[in-house]
Coordinates of C-alpha atoms in Angstrom, one line a residue:
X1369 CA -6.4 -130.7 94.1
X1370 CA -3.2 -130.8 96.3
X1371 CA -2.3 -133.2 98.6
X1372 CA -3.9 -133.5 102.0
X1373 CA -2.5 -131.8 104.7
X1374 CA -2.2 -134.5 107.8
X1375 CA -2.8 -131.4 110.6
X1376 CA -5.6 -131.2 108.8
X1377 CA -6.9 -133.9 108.6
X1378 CA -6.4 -134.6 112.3
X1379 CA -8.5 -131.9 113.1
X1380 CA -11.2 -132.9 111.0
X1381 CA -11.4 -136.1 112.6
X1382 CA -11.2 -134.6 116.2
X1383 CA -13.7 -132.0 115.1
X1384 CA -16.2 -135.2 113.7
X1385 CA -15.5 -137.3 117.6
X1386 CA -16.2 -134.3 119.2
X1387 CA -19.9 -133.9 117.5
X1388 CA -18.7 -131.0 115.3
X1389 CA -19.5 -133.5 112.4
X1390 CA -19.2 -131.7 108.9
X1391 CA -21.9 -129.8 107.7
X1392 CA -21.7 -129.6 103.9
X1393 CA -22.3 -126.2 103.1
X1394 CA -20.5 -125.0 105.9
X1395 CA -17.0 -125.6 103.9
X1396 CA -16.2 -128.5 106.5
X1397 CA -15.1 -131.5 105.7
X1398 CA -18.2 -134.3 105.3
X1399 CA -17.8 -137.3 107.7
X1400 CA -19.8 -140.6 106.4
X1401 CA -20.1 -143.4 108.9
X1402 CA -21.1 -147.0 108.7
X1403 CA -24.8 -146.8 107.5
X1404 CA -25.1 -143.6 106.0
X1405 CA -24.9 -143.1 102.0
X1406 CA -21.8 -142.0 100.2
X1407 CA -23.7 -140.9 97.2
X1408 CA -25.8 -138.6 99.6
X1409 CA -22.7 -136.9 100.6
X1410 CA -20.8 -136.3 97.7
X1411 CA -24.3 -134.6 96.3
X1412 CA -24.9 -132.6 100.0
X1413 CA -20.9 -131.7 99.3
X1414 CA -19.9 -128.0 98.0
X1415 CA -16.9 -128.3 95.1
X1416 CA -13.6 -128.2 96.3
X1417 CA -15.1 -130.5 99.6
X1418 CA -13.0 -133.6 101.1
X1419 CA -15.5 -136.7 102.3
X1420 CA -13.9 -138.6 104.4
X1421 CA -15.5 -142.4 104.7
X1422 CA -15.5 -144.3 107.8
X1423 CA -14.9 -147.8 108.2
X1424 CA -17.8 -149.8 106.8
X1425 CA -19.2 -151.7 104.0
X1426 CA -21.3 -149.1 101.3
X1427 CA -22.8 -151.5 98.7
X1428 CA -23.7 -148.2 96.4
X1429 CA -22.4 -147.0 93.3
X1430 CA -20.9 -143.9 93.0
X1431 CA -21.2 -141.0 90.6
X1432 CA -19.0 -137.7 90.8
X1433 CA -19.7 -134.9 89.0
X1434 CA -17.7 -132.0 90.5
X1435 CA -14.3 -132.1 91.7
X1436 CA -13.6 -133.2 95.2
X1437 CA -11.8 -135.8 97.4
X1438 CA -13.0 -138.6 98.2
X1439 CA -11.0 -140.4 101.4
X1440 CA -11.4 -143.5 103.1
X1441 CA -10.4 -143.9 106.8
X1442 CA -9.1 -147.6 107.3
X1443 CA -8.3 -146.8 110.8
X1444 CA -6.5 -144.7 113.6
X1445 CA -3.0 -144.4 111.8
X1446 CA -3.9 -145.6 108.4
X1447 CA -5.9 -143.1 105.8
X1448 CA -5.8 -144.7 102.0
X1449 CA -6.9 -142.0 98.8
X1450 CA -9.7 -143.4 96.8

C-alpha cells in the first residue's frame, strides 16, 4: 500500500469528530477509541481499509490476515505507522 495521504487523513478524522465515524463496509476509514477492541476492527475492516487507533491503552493481541493499515493517532499533530 502507498503512503498516506495527510488531506486525507484530516478528513477522516474530522469526519470521525463530527459523528461520521467509519463504518467498515462502507469503504471508510475505521476509527477505534479508548475501550473498544482493535482485533474487532481489523476483522469488521474490508481489504485495502486504514484503522486508525485512538489514544489509549489496548492490552489485546493482534492478528492480521488481509492487507491493510493499521495507524495509531498519538495526538493532534503527531500520527506514528504501526
Amino acid at each position: 500500500t502507498g503512503p498516506l495521504d495527510a488531506g486525507a487523513i484530516v478528513e477522516a478524522i474530522q469526519a470521525s469528530e463530527t459523528g461520521e465515524a467509519a463504518g467498515a463496509k462502507s469503504g471508510r476509514p475505521v476509527f477505534v477509541r479508548s475501550g473498544e477492541s482493535i482485533q474487532a476492527a481489523i476483522n469488521a475492516a474490508p481489504a485495502g481499509a486504514t484503522v486508525f487507533v485512538r489514544p489509549g491503552v489496548y492490552a489485546e493481541a493482534l492478528t492480521i490476515t488481509k492487507p491493510l493499515q493499521l495507524v495509531g493517532l498519538g495526538g493532534p499533530d503527531e500520527l506514528e505507522r504501526l
